[in-house]
mmCIF file of C-alpha atoms in Angstrom:
data_model
loop_
_atom_site.group_PDB
_atom_site.id
_atom_site.type_symbol
_atom_site.label_atom_id
_atom_site.label_comp_id
_atom_site.label_asym_id
_atom_site.label_seq_id
_atom_site.Cartn_x
_atom_site.Cartn_y
_atom_site.Cartn_z
ATOM 1 C CA UNK A 1 -17.405 -52.289 7.955
ATOM 2 C CA UNK A 2 -14.930 -50.112 6.355
ATOM 3 C CA UNK A 3 -12.227 -51.621 4.186
ATOM 4 C CA UNK A 4 -8.657 -51.101 5.643
ATOM 5 C CA UNK A 5 -6.429 -48.994 3.635
ATOM 6 C CA UNK A 6 -3.094 -50.744 2.859
ATOM 7 C CA UNK A 7 -0.936 -47.600 2.937
ATOM 8 C CA UNK A 8 -0.211 -46.646 6.788
ATOM 9 C CA UNK A 9 -0.881 -42.784 7.456
ATOM 10 C CA UNK A 10 0.884 -41.062 10.298
ATOM 11 C CA UNK A 11 -1.009 -40.118 12.983
ATOM 12 C CA UNK A 12 -0.430 -36.405 12.416
ATOM 13 C CA UNK A 13 -2.251 -33.595 14.259
ATOM 14 C CA UNK A 14 -2.437 -31.911 10.426
ATOM 15 C CA UNK A 15 -3.955 -35.036 8.659
ATOM 16 C CA UNK A 16 -6.130 -35.323 11.609
ATOM 17 C CA UNK A 17 -7.586 -31.875 11.132
ATOM 18 C CA UNK A 18 -7.760 -31.896 7.211
ATOM 19 C CA UNK A 19 -9.756 -35.415 7.358
ATOM 20 C CA UNK A 20 -11.966 -33.778 10.245
ATOM 21 C CA UNK A 21 -12.651 -30.889 8.316
ATOM 22 C CA UNK A 22 -13.651 -33.360 5.278
ATOM 23 C CA UNK A 23 -15.712 -35.634 7.964
ATOM 24 C CA UNK A 24 -13.975 -38.576 6.650
ATOM 25 C CA UNK A 25 -14.990 -40.648 9.815
ATOM 26 C CA UNK A 26 -14.002 -43.910 8.163
ATOM 27 C CA UNK A 27 -10.378 -42.840 7.327
ATOM 28 C CA UNK A 28 -10.222 -41.448 10.641
ATOM 29 C CA UNK A 29 -11.179 -44.619 12.245
ATOM 30 C CA UNK A 30 -8.753 -46.607 10.252
ATOM 31 C CA UNK A 31 -6.088 -44.329 11.749
ATOM 32 C CA UNK A 32 -7.203 -45.150 15.519
ATOM 33 C CA UNK A 33 -7.157 -49.100 14.610
ATOM 34 C CA UNK A 34 -3.613 -48.901 12.845
ATOM 35 C CA UNK A 35 -2.294 -46.542 15.798
ATOM 36 C CA UNK A 36 -4.466 -48.275 18.661
ATOM 37 C CA UNK A 37 -1.566 -50.343 20.363
ATOM 38 C CA UNK A 38 0.372 -46.765 20.771
ATOM 39 C CA UNK A 39 -2.513 -44.533 21.600
ATOM 40 C CA UNK A 40 -2.635 -44.963 25.531
ATOM 41 C CA UNK A 41 1.075 -44.915 25.928
ATOM 42 C CA UNK A 42 1.146 -41.548 23.922
ATOM 43 C CA UNK A 43 -0.475 -38.418 25.182
ATOM 44 C CA UNK A 44 -0.538 -36.525 21.731
ATOM 45 C CA UNK A 45 -1.806 -39.482 20.157
ATOM 46 C CA UNK A 46 -4.747 -40.226 22.679
ATOM 47 C CA UNK A 47 -5.805 -36.563 22.652
ATOM 48 C CA UNK A 48 -5.833 -36.930 18.884
ATOM 49 C CA UNK A 49 -8.018 -40.075 19.241
ATOM 50 C CA UNK A 50 -10.353 -38.548 21.551
ATOM 51 C CA UNK A 51 -10.928 -35.212 19.305
ATOM 52 C CA UNK A 52 -11.946 -37.817 16.545
ATOM 53 C CA UNK A 53 -14.415 -39.266 19.015
ATOM 54 C CA UNK A 54 -15.669 -35.858 20.515
ATOM 55 C CA UNK A 55 -16.240 -34.363 17.224
ATOM 56 C CA UNK A 56 -18.204 -37.191 15.519
ATOM 57 C CA UNK A 57 -20.508 -37.612 18.520
ATOM 58 C CA UNK A 58 -21.024 -33.895 18.686
ATOM 59 C CA UNK A 59 -22.008 -33.999 14.645
ATOM 60 C CA UNK A 60 -24.043 -37.073 15.073
ATOM 61 C CA UNK A 61 -27.243 -35.787 15.289
ATOM 62 C CA UNK A 62 -26.990 -33.752 11.931
ATOM 63 C CA UNK A 63 -26.621 -36.919 9.734
ATOM 64 C CA UNK A 64 -30.159 -38.409 7.994
ATOM 65 C CA UNK A 65 -30.728 -41.630 9.916
ATOM 66 C CA UNK A 66 -30.761 -43.451 6.549
ATOM 67 C CA UNK A 67 -27.171 -42.527 5.975
ATOM 68 C CA UNK A 68 -25.171 -45.951 5.551
ATOM 69 C CA UNK A 69 -21.803 -44.310 5.824
ATOM 70 C CA UNK A 70 -22.866 -43.160 9.161
ATOM 71 C CA UNK A 71 -24.138 -46.316 10.346
ATOM 72 C CA UNK A 72 -20.818 -48.092 9.238
ATOM 73 C CA UNK A 73 -19.034 -45.883 11.376
ATOM 74 C CA UNK A 74 -21.220 -46.227 14.324
ATOM 75 C CA UNK A 75 -20.702 -49.916 14.055
ATOM 76 C CA UNK A 76 -17.031 -49.651 13.611
ATOM 77 C CA UNK A 77 -16.920 -47.486 16.573
ATOM 78 C CA UNK A 78 -18.848 -50.196 18.443
ATOM 79 C CA UNK A 79 -16.304 -52.868 17.169
ATOM 80 C CA UNK A 80 -13.454 -51.029 18.239
ATOM 81 C CA UNK A 81 -14.662 -50.634 21.675
ATOM 82 C CA UNK A 82 -16.109 -54.231 21.975
ATOM 83 C CA UNK A 83 -12.517 -55.746 21.259
ATOM 84 C CA UNK A 84 -10.947 -52.997 23.687
ATOM 85 C CA UNK A 85 -8.887 -51.593 20.980
ATOM 86 C CA UNK A 86 -10.439 -48.292 21.399
ATOM 87 C CA UNK A 87 -12.684 -47.388 24.280
ATOM 88 C CA UNK A 88 -15.349 -44.794 24.086
ATOM 89 C CA UNK A 89 -16.507 -42.537 26.786
ATOM 90 C CA UNK A 90 -19.135 -43.726 28.641
ATOM 91 C CA UNK A 91 -21.477 -40.941 27.357
ATOM 92 C CA UNK A 92 -20.717 -41.514 24.022
ATOM 93 C CA UNK A 93 -21.018 -45.132 24.244
ATOM 94 C CA UNK A 94 -24.614 -44.593 25.210
ATOM 95 C CA UNK A 95 -25.286 -42.284 22.509
ATOM 96 C CA UNK A 96 -23.802 -45.002 20.110
ATOM 97 C CA UNK A 97 -26.144 -47.591 21.308
ATOM 98 C CA UNK A 98 -29.073 -45.040 20.679
ATOM 99 C CA UNK A 99 -28.085 -44.084 17.333
ATOM 100 C CA UNK A 100 -27.728 -47.680 16.124
ATOM 101 C CA UNK A 101 -31.098 -48.478 17.517
ATOM 102 C CA UNK A 102 -32.518 -45.330 15.733
ATOM 103 C CA UNK A 103 -30.839 -45.820 12.357
ATOM 104 C CA UNK A 104 -31.116 -49.361 12.219
ATOM 105 C CA UNK A 105 -34.138 -50.542 14.287
ATOM 106 C CA UNK A 106 -34.490 -54.078 12.502
ATOM 107 C CA UNK A 107 -31.037 -54.987 14.002
ATOM 108 C CA UNK A 108 -31.153 -52.885 17.192
ATOM 109 C CA UNK A 109 -34.282 -52.193 18.509
ATOM 110 C CA UNK A 110 -36.951 -50.045 17.701
ATOM 111 C CA UNK A 111 -37.060 -46.230 16.801
ATOM 112 C CA UNK A 112 -39.517 -45.515 19.845
ATOM 113 C CA UNK A 113 -37.130 -47.135 22.209
ATOM 114 C CA UNK A 114 -34.131 -45.381 21.109
ATOM 115 C CA UNK A 115 -35.716 -41.950 21.702
ATOM 116 C CA UNK A 116 -36.032 -42.519 25.617
ATOM 117 C CA UNK A 117 -32.951 -42.350 27.574
ATOM 118 C CA UNK A 118 -34.829 -44.334 30.207
ATOM 119 C CA UNK A 119 -34.280 -47.212 27.993
ATOM 120 C CA UNK A 120 -30.678 -47.083 27.975
ATOM 121 C CA UNK A 121 -30.452 -50.440 29.778
ATOM 122 C CA UNK A 122 -33.052 -52.094 27.365
ATOM 123 C CA UNK A 123 -30.859 -50.898 24.090
ATOM 124 C CA UNK A 124 -27.578 -52.234 25.819
ATOM 125 C CA UNK A 125 -29.377 -55.660 25.962
ATOM 126 C CA UNK A 126 -30.637 -55.512 22.455
ATOM 127 C CA UNK A 127 -27.067 -54.532 21.167
ATOM 128 C CA UNK A 128 -25.602 -57.456 23.320
ATOM 129 C CA UNK A 129 -27.986 -59.815 21.575
ATOM 130 C CA UNK A 130 -26.409 -58.909 18.285
ATOM 131 C CA UNK A 131 -22.683 -58.552 19.080
ATOM 132 C CA UNK A 132 -21.989 -60.916 21.871
ATOM 133 C CA UNK A 133 -21.605 -64.530 21.723
ATOM 134 C CA UNK A 134 -22.803 -65.215 24.846
ATOM 135 C CA UNK A 135 -26.260 -64.348 23.945
ATOM 136 C CA UNK A 136 -26.011 -66.362 20.431
ATOM 137 C CA UNK A 137 -29.398 -67.665 19.778
ATOM 138 C CA UNK A 138 -27.854 -71.288 19.083
ATOM 139 C CA UNK A 139 -25.781 -71.880 22.198
ATOM 140 C CA UNK A 140 -26.691 -75.525 22.406
ATOM 141 C CA UNK A 141 -25.647 -76.238 18.551
ATOM 142 C CA UNK A 142 -22.651 -73.960 18.848
ATOM 143 C CA UNK A 143 -20.088 -76.843 19.636
ATOM 144 C CA UNK A 144 -21.341 -79.401 17.267
ATOM 145 C CA UNK A 145 -21.289 -76.464 14.585
ATOM 146 C CA UNK A 146 -17.940 -75.768 15.320
ATOM 147 C CA UNK A 147 -16.657 -79.312 15.286
ATOM 148 C CA UNK A 148 -18.545 -79.937 11.866
ATOM 149 C CA UNK A 149 -17.038 -76.796 10.355
ATOM 150 C CA UNK A 150 -13.196 -77.417 11.512
ATOM 151 C CA UNK A 151 -13.862 -80.865 10.112
ATOM 152 C CA UNK A 152 -14.464 -79.675 6.883
ATOM 153 C CA UNK A 153 -11.602 -77.449 7.099
ATOM 154 C CA UNK A 154 -8.855 -79.363 8.446
ATOM 155 C CA UNK A 155 -7.761 -81.723 5.801
ATOM 156 C CA UNK A 156 -4.267 -80.698 4.896
ATOM 157 C CA UNK A 157 -3.655 -82.935 1.708
ATOM 158 C CA UNK A 158 -6.787 -80.949 0.107
ATOM 159 C CA UNK A 159 -5.574 -77.379 -0.709
ATOM 160 C CA UNK A 160 -9.077 -76.330 -2.001
ATOM 161 C CA UNK A 161 -10.730 -76.794 1.520
ATOM 162 C CA UNK A 162 -8.211 -76.897 4.025
ATOM 163 C CA UNK A 163 -7.675 -73.179 5.955
ATOM 164 C CA UNK A 164 -4.330 -72.609 7.461
ATOM 165 C CA UNK A 165 -4.125 -69.744 10.094
ATOM 166 C CA UNK A 166 -3.328 -66.785 7.825
ATOM 167 C CA UNK A 167 -6.152 -67.843 5.566
ATOM 168 C CA UNK A 168 -8.476 -68.451 8.429
ATOM 169 C CA UNK A 169 -7.759 -64.984 9.637
ATOM 170 C CA UNK A 170 -7.924 -63.515 6.259
ATOM 171 C CA UNK A 171 -11.670 -64.439 5.973
ATOM 172 C CA UNK A 172 -12.260 -63.201 9.549
ATOM 173 C CA UNK A 173 -10.629 -59.715 8.597
ATOM 174 C CA UNK A 174 -13.241 -59.602 5.505
ATOM 175 C CA UNK A 175 -16.057 -59.118 8.162
ATOM 176 C CA UNK A 176 -14.030 -57.824 11.400
ATOM 177 C CA UNK A 177 -11.520 -55.693 9.324
ATOM 178 C CA UNK A 178 -10.201 -54.072 12.681
ATOM 179 C CA UNK A 179 -9.332 -57.862 14.011
ATOM 180 C CA UNK A 180 -5.586 -58.452 14.371
ATOM 181 C CA UNK A 181 -4.093 -60.143 11.543
ATOM 182 C CA UNK A 182 -2.324 -63.808 11.898
ATOM 183 C CA UNK A 183 1.126 -62.244 13.096
ATOM 184 C CA UNK A 184 -0.460 -59.998 15.678
ATOM 185 C CA UNK A 185 -2.908 -62.602 16.705
ATOM 186 C CA UNK A 186 -0.396 -65.374 17.373
ATOM 187 C CA UNK A 187 2.044 -63.140 18.957
ATOM 188 C CA UNK A 188 -0.446 -61.917 21.326
ATOM 189 C CA UNK A 189 -1.508 -65.563 22.209
ATOM 190 C CA UNK A 190 2.056 -66.512 22.893
ATOM 191 C CA UNK A 191 2.660 -63.542 25.188
ATOM 192 C CA UNK A 192 -0.480 -64.688 26.864
ATOM 193 C CA UNK A 193 0.514 -68.364 27.073
ATOM 194 C CA UNK A 194 -2.400 -69.262 25.159
ATOM 195 C CA UNK A 195 -2.810 -72.609 23.231
ATOM 196 C CA UNK A 196 -1.458 -72.186 19.865
ATOM 197 C CA UNK A 197 -3.347 -75.330 18.433
ATOM 198 C CA UNK A 198 -5.521 -74.145 15.360
ATOM 199 C CA UNK A 199 -8.732 -75.567 16.366
ATOM 200 C CA UNK A 200 -8.562 -73.972 19.957
ATOM 201 C CA UNK A 201 -7.779 -70.496 18.520
ATOM 202 C CA UNK A 202 -10.609 -70.635 15.777
ATOM 203 C CA UNK A 203 -12.897 -71.696 18.147
ATOM 204 C CA UNK A 204 -11.909 -68.770 20.184
ATOM 205 C CA UNK A 205 -11.972 -66.214 17.505
ATOM 206 C CA UNK A 206 -15.511 -67.288 16.039
ATOM 207 C CA UNK A 207 -16.811 -67.114 19.795
ATOM 208 C CA UNK A 208 -15.447 -63.509 20.063
ATOM 209 C CA UNK A 209 -16.748 -62.313 17.028
ATOM 210 C CA UNK A 210 -19.931 -60.141 16.811
ATOM 211 C CA UNK A 211 -22.611 -62.669 15.812
ATOM 212 C CA UNK A 212 -23.279 -61.113 12.594
ATOM 213 C CA UNK A 213 -19.481 -61.295 11.564
ATOM 214 C CA UNK A 214 -19.137 -64.674 12.628
ATOM 215 C CA UNK A 215 -21.837 -65.963 10.551
ATOM 216 C CA UNK A 216 -20.587 -64.130 7.587
ATOM 217 C CA UNK A 217 -17.356 -65.581 7.987
ATOM 218 C CA UNK A 218 -18.587 -69.198 8.310
ATOM 219 C CA UNK A 219 -20.923 -68.838 5.351
ATOM 220 C CA UNK A 220 -17.961 -67.544 3.038
ATOM 221 C CA UNK A 221 -15.898 -70.491 4.267
ATOM 222 C CA UNK A 222 -18.879 -72.829 3.417
ATOM 223 C CA UNK A 223 -19.361 -71.221 0.069
ATOM 224 C CA UNK A 224 -15.684 -72.250 -0.925
ATOM 225 C CA UNK A 225 -15.780 -75.693 0.422
ATOM 226 C CA UNK A 226 -19.345 -76.640 -0.772
ATOM 227 C CA UNK A 227 -18.663 -77.528 -4.099
ATOM 228 C CA UNK A 228 -15.996 -80.186 -2.912
ATOM 229 C CA UNK A 229 -18.335 -81.890 0.360
ATOM 230 C CA UNK A 230 -21.848 -80.773 -0.649
ATOM 231 C CA UNK A 231 -23.463 -83.385 1.980
ATOM 232 C CA UNK A 232 -21.840 -82.216 5.116
ATOM 233 C CA UNK A 233 -22.099 -78.669 4.242
ATOM 234 C CA UNK A 234 -25.683 -79.169 3.566
ATOM 235 C CA UNK A 235 -25.925 -80.966 7.020
ATOM 236 C CA UNK A 236 -24.155 -77.807 8.695
ATOM 237 C CA UNK A 237 -26.206 -75.445 6.891
ATOM 238 C CA UNK A 238 -29.544 -77.045 8.590
ATOM 239 C CA UNK A 239 -27.814 -76.840 11.973
ATOM 240 C CA UNK A 240 -27.092 -73.242 11.452
ATOM 241 C CA UNK A 241 -30.288 -72.111 9.984
ATOM 242 C CA UNK A 242 -33.101 -74.982 10.211
ATOM 243 C CA UNK A 243 -34.135 -77.087 7.472
ATOM 244 C CA UNK A 244 -37.220 -74.567 6.309
ATOM 245 C CA UNK A 245 -34.990 -71.351 6.556
ATOM 246 C CA UNK A 246 -32.011 -73.010 4.943
ATOM 247 C CA UNK A 247 -34.231 -74.271 2.037
ATOM 248 C CA UNK A 248 -36.055 -71.027 1.391
ATOM 249 C CA UNK A 249 -32.748 -69.088 1.411
ATOM 250 C CA UNK A 250 -31.704 -71.339 -1.469
ATOM 251 C CA UNK A 251 -28.577 -72.329 0.323
ATOM 252 C CA UNK A 252 -29.570 -76.402 -0.144
ATOM 253 C CA UNK A 253 -30.992 -76.098 -3.419
ATOM 254 C CA UNK A 254 -28.812 -77.885 -5.759
ATOM 255 C CA UNK A 255 -31.501 -80.112 -7.870
ATOM 256 C CA UNK A 256 -30.210 -78.167 -11.115
ATOM 257 C CA UNK A 257 -26.472 -79.615 -10.428
ATOM 258 C CA UNK A 258 -25.994 -83.428 -10.900
ATOM 259 C CA UNK A 259 -24.330 -84.906 -7.922
ATOM 260 C CA UNK A 260 -21.738 -87.660 -8.582
ATOM 261 C CA UNK A 261 -19.986 -90.066 -6.698
ATOM 262 C CA UNK A 262 -16.535 -91.283 -7.483
ATOM 263 C CA UNK A 263 -15.556 -94.796 -7.195
ATOM 264 C CA UNK A 264 -11.741 -95.388 -7.286
ATOM 265 C CA UNK A 265 -9.022 -97.102 -5.315
ATOM 266 C CA UNK A 266 -5.858 -95.496 -3.734
ATOM 267 C CA UNK A 267 -3.395 -97.145 -5.906
ATOM 268 C CA UNK A 268 -0.746 -94.606 -5.033
ATOM 269 C CA UNK A 269 -0.112 -90.905 -4.566
ATOM 270 C CA UNK A 270 -0.050 -89.924 -8.199
ATOM 271 C CA UNK A 271 -3.526 -91.921 -8.963
ATOM 272 C CA UNK A 272 -4.940 -90.199 -5.889
ATOM 273 C CA UNK A 273 -3.851 -86.750 -6.690
ATOM 274 C CA UNK A 274 -5.254 -87.426 -10.391
ATOM 275 C CA UNK A 275 -8.749 -88.371 -9.091
ATOM 276 C CA UNK A 276 -8.874 -85.243 -6.885
ATOM 277 C CA UNK A 277 -7.949 -82.828 -9.803
ATOM 278 C CA UNK A 278 -10.626 -84.513 -11.646
ATOM 279 C CA UNK A 279 -13.053 -84.001 -8.725
ATOM 280 C CA UNK A 280 -11.971 -80.331 -8.669
ATOM 281 C CA UNK A 281 -12.377 -79.697 -12.229
ATOM 282 C CA UNK A 282 -15.890 -81.240 -12.113
ATOM 283 C CA UNK A 283 -16.648 -78.955 -8.902
ATOM 284 C CA UNK A 284 -15.595 -76.061 -10.971
ATOM 285 C CA UNK A 285 -18.095 -76.937 -13.711
ATOM 286 C CA UNK A 286 -20.825 -76.868 -10.980
ATOM 287 C CA UNK A 287 -21.131 -80.819 -10.418
ATOM 288 C CA UNK A 288 -21.568 -81.604 -6.926
ATOM 289 C CA UNK A 289 -18.977 -84.528 -6.446
ATOM 290 C CA UNK A 290 -18.903 -87.174 -3.665
ATOM 291 C CA UNK A 291 -15.419 -88.168 -2.731
ATOM 292 C CA UNK A 292 -14.232 -90.423 0.041
ATOM 293 C CA UNK A 293 -11.210 -88.800 1.158
ATOM 294 C CA UNK A 294 -13.525 -85.477 1.720
ATOM 295 C CA UNK A 295 -16.323 -87.322 3.994
ATOM 296 C CA UNK A 296 -14.820 -90.681 5.636
ATOM 297 C CA UNK A 297 -12.950 -90.294 8.747
ATOM 298 C CA UNK A 298 -11.759 -92.642 11.502
ATOM 299 C CA UNK A 299 -14.604 -94.343 12.792
ATOM 300 C CA UNK A 300 -16.781 -93.880 10.061
ATOM 301 C CA UNK A 301 -18.919 -96.735 8.472
ATOM 302 C CA UNK A 302 -17.163 -97.572 4.952
ATOM 303 C CA UNK A 303 -20.327 -99.629 3.966
ATOM 304 C CA UNK A 304 -22.814 -96.967 5.108
ATOM 305 C CA UNK A 305 -20.919 -94.354 3.088
ATOM 306 C CA UNK A 306 -21.214 -96.262 -0.001
ATOM 307 C CA UNK A 307 -24.544 -97.211 0.081
ATOM 308 C CA UNK A 308 -25.836 -93.416 0.998
ATOM 309 C CA UNK A 309 -23.354 -92.095 -1.530
ATOM 310 C CA UNK A 310 -24.475 -94.073 -4.443
ATOM 311 C CA UNK A 311 -28.177 -93.877 -3.494
ATOM 312 C CA UNK A 312 -28.169 -89.943 -3.660
ATOM 313 C CA UNK A 313 -26.148 -89.739 -6.519
ATOM 314 C CA UNK A 314 -27.324 -89.178 -10.293
ATOM 315 C CA UNK A 315 -23.892 -90.529 -11.629
ATOM 316 C CA UNK A 316 -21.323 -92.585 -10.459
ATOM 317 C CA UNK A 317 -17.787 -92.428 -11.809
ATOM 318 C CA UNK A 318 -16.046 -95.937 -11.775
ATOM 319 C CA UNK A 319 -12.394 -95.345 -12.393
ATOM 320 C CA UNK A 320 -10.621 -98.789 -13.440
ATOM 321 C CA UNK A 321 -7.125 -99.538 -12.771
ATOM 322 C CA UNK A 322 -5.655 -103.063 -12.457
ATOM 323 C CA UNK A 323 -6.032 -102.327 -8.797
ATOM 324 C CA UNK A 324 -9.468 -101.559 -8.774
ATOM 325 C CA UNK A 325 -9.956 -104.834 -10.785
ATOM 326 C CA UNK A 326 -8.242 -106.948 -8.296
ATOM 327 C CA UNK A 327 -10.350 -105.513 -5.266
ATOM 328 C CA UNK A 328 -13.729 -105.681 -7.165
ATOM 329 C CA UNK A 329 -13.002 -109.325 -8.017
ATOM 330 C CA UNK A 330 -12.214 -109.952 -4.535
ATOM 331 C CA UNK A 331 -14.684 -107.979 -2.810
ATOM 332 C CA UNK A 332 -11.983 -106.146 -0.859
ATOM 333 C CA UNK A 333 -11.809 -102.612 0.744
ATOM 334 C CA UNK A 334 -14.217 -99.964 0.134
ATOM 335 C CA UNK A 335 -13.808 -100.110 -3.684
ATOM 336 C CA UNK A 336 -14.908 -103.894 -3.398
ATOM 337 C CA UNK A 337 -18.007 -102.627 -1.317
ATOM 338 C CA UNK A 338 -18.975 -100.232 -3.741
ATOM 339 C CA UNK A 339 -18.501 -102.612 -6.827
ATOM 340 C CA UNK A 340 -20.610 -104.921 -5.295
ATOM 341 C CA UNK A 341 -23.580 -102.434 -5.219
ATOM 342 C CA UNK A 342 -22.842 -101.048 -8.543
ATOM 343 C CA UNK A 343 -22.984 -104.590 -9.926
ATOM 344 C CA UNK A 344 -26.270 -105.873 -8.332
ATOM 345 C CA UNK A 345 -27.804 -102.391 -9.794
ATOM 346 C CA UNK A 346 -26.470 -103.280 -13.275
ATOM 347 C CA UNK A 347 -27.771 -106.511 -13.268
ATOM 348 C CA UNK A 348 -31.012 -105.283 -12.447
ATOM 349 C CA UNK A 349 -30.657 -102.629 -15.329
ATOM 350 C CA UNK A 350 -28.462 -104.318 -17.922
ATOM 351 C CA UNK A 351 -30.250 -102.670 -20.851
ATOM 352 C CA UNK A 352 -31.029 -99.155 -19.459
ATOM 353 C CA UNK A 353 -27.685 -98.359 -17.461
ATOM 354 C CA UNK A 354 -27.586 -94.477 -17.476
ATOM 355 C CA UNK A 355 -25.929 -93.969 -13.883
ATOM 356 C CA UNK A 356 -22.756 -95.682 -14.207
ATOM 357 C CA UNK A 357 -20.063 -94.149 -15.978
ATOM 358 C CA UNK A 358 -17.077 -96.532 -16.362
ATOM 359 C CA UNK A 359 -13.713 -94.703 -16.616
ATOM 360 C CA UNK A 360 -10.198 -96.395 -17.726
ATOM 361 C CA UNK A 361 -7.364 -94.810 -16.238
ATOM 362 C CA UNK A 362 -4.537 -97.343 -16.586
ATOM 363 C CA UNK A 363 -3.591 -100.929 -17.895
ATOM 364 C CA UNK A 364 -6.210 -102.229 -20.468
ATOM 365 C CA UNK A 365 -9.876 -103.555 -20.419
ATOM 366 C CA UNK A 366 -8.567 -107.202 -19.670
ATOM 367 C CA UNK A 367 -6.416 -106.445 -16.658
ATOM 368 C CA UNK A 368 -8.403 -103.414 -15.494
ATOM 369 C CA UNK A 369 -12.114 -103.923 -16.121
ATOM 370 C CA UNK A 370 -13.836 -106.509 -14.207
ATOM 371 C CA UNK A 371 -15.311 -108.992 -16.541
ATOM 372 C CA UNK A 372 -19.209 -107.997 -16.230
ATOM 373 C CA UNK A 373 -18.434 -104.420 -16.948
ATOM 374 C CA UNK A 374 -16.979 -105.284 -20.510
ATOM 375 C CA UNK A 375 -20.248 -105.036 -22.115
ATOM 376 C CA UNK A 376 -20.271 -101.142 -21.177
ATOM 377 C CA UNK A 377 -18.712 -98.484 -23.229
ATOM 378 C CA UNK A 378 -15.870 -96.878 -21.152
ATOM 379 C CA UNK A 379 -14.233 -93.180 -21.305
ATOM 380 C CA UNK A 380 -10.576 -93.648 -21.796
ATOM 381 C CA UNK A 381 -8.638 -91.414 -19.647
ATOM 382 C CA UNK A 382 -5.069 -92.994 -20.145
ATOM 383 C CA UNK A 383 -3.707 -90.267 -22.244
ATOM 384 C CA UNK A 384 -3.268 -87.116 -20.312
ATOM 385 C CA UNK A 385 -2.565 -85.374 -23.754
ATOM 386 C CA UNK A 386 -5.991 -85.680 -24.782
ATOM 387 C CA UNK A 387 -7.782 -85.241 -21.302
ATOM 388 C CA UNK A 388 -9.691 -82.053 -22.447
ATOM 389 C CA UNK A 389 -11.282 -83.980 -25.129
ATOM 390 C CA UNK A 390 -12.325 -86.666 -22.601
ATOM 391 C CA UNK A 391 -13.329 -84.539 -20.160
ATOM 392 C CA UNK A 392 -15.639 -82.977 -22.534
ATOM 393 C CA UNK A 393 -17.301 -86.404 -23.491
ATOM 394 C CA UNK A 394 -17.431 -86.846 -19.355
ATOM 395 C CA UNK A 395 -19.156 -83.760 -18.887
ATOM 396 C CA UNK A 396 -21.635 -84.817 -21.422
ATOM 397 C CA UNK A 397 -22.254 -88.055 -19.919
ATOM 398 C CA UNK A 398 -22.996 -86.561 -16.705
ATOM 399 C CA UNK A 399 -25.389 -84.007 -17.920
ATOM 400 C CA UNK A 400 -27.308 -86.313 -20.451
ATOM 401 C CA UNK A 401 -26.210 -84.063 -23.115
ATOM 402 C CA UNK A 402 -25.020 -85.636 -26.701
ATOM 403 C CA UNK A 403 -21.368 -86.521 -27.205
ATOM 404 C CA UNK A 404 -19.634 -83.641 -29.092
ATOM 405 C CA UNK A 405 -18.632 -84.540 -32.519
#
């Protein structure tokens, strides 16, 4: 789709004639979009819009079938019509379907079918299967897909993964540029008395997007969230594409990047934020981080989460504080259970530990690190003034590289 120009140009006949003379169809469609709310209440604007439509379809046969700009114009016309922001005349709508099938047969049907007027109903069904959510190839999975997606982007305290209404609509407009922006959309929902709950209108927006725009929107969101919640993103990608297709597309291939589980306690808000910032920094350095606040929800099993996460991780970061030692010694809470698993693993591999990386965040060895862990060298992260140096050491430990001199 065309990129919306920031500057709003007046819907002026002289400007329109100038753009028509130059055959600047995308710019003309931008004008229609920006003035679509007033077109049908203003006879002059309505006549101008219809002139654009008539002239384009009068000249459509003159353009080569491989002309990508013309294909973009056709698809934009369809989207405007589909969202009822501008309604095409019936004969132009049928021409539109024929031209799309002719110019992009892999998406819209065969060129052979496009050449026959008798196949208009077949072309219509082909286009519907591509654009209309009701014909989505994954209807039985859609509710589960959406619920998983919303769970990923609804953690208010995690700004790296949380999507507010305006942020969500900004992504939608990347692939559906004529979709109303947040202010316009919410104003219309309020006028119609519709729910303003984020989960409700996110779902309705996605369901009413053309299938390709919907999938592109979801993929863009997952691209941002994936480094911070790789396990659940992988599960969602398999639902979207199937295991084989997801693997062949490379969307699940992360073998080249180590996966790290972070074991820590929620001492206070400052400590939780420090751990979260460390996780973000690791993610930005292509480390796949498993963090409980990204995954655990009410009703989830803490022991199961700990066992699965530790088992599938290449490294485990244990962030020691006095609270962590207390919970570890008493085997209480999630950290206590995680330490039990790690402790059992260390007993088996006392000499060759290369999976568990101890970090000291506060206190000292005596008050923060359980007795059995004293034998292992820890990275001292107590002084934020030398954070960068310690972080470089941590990256080397995670990637099994020599420590920097």
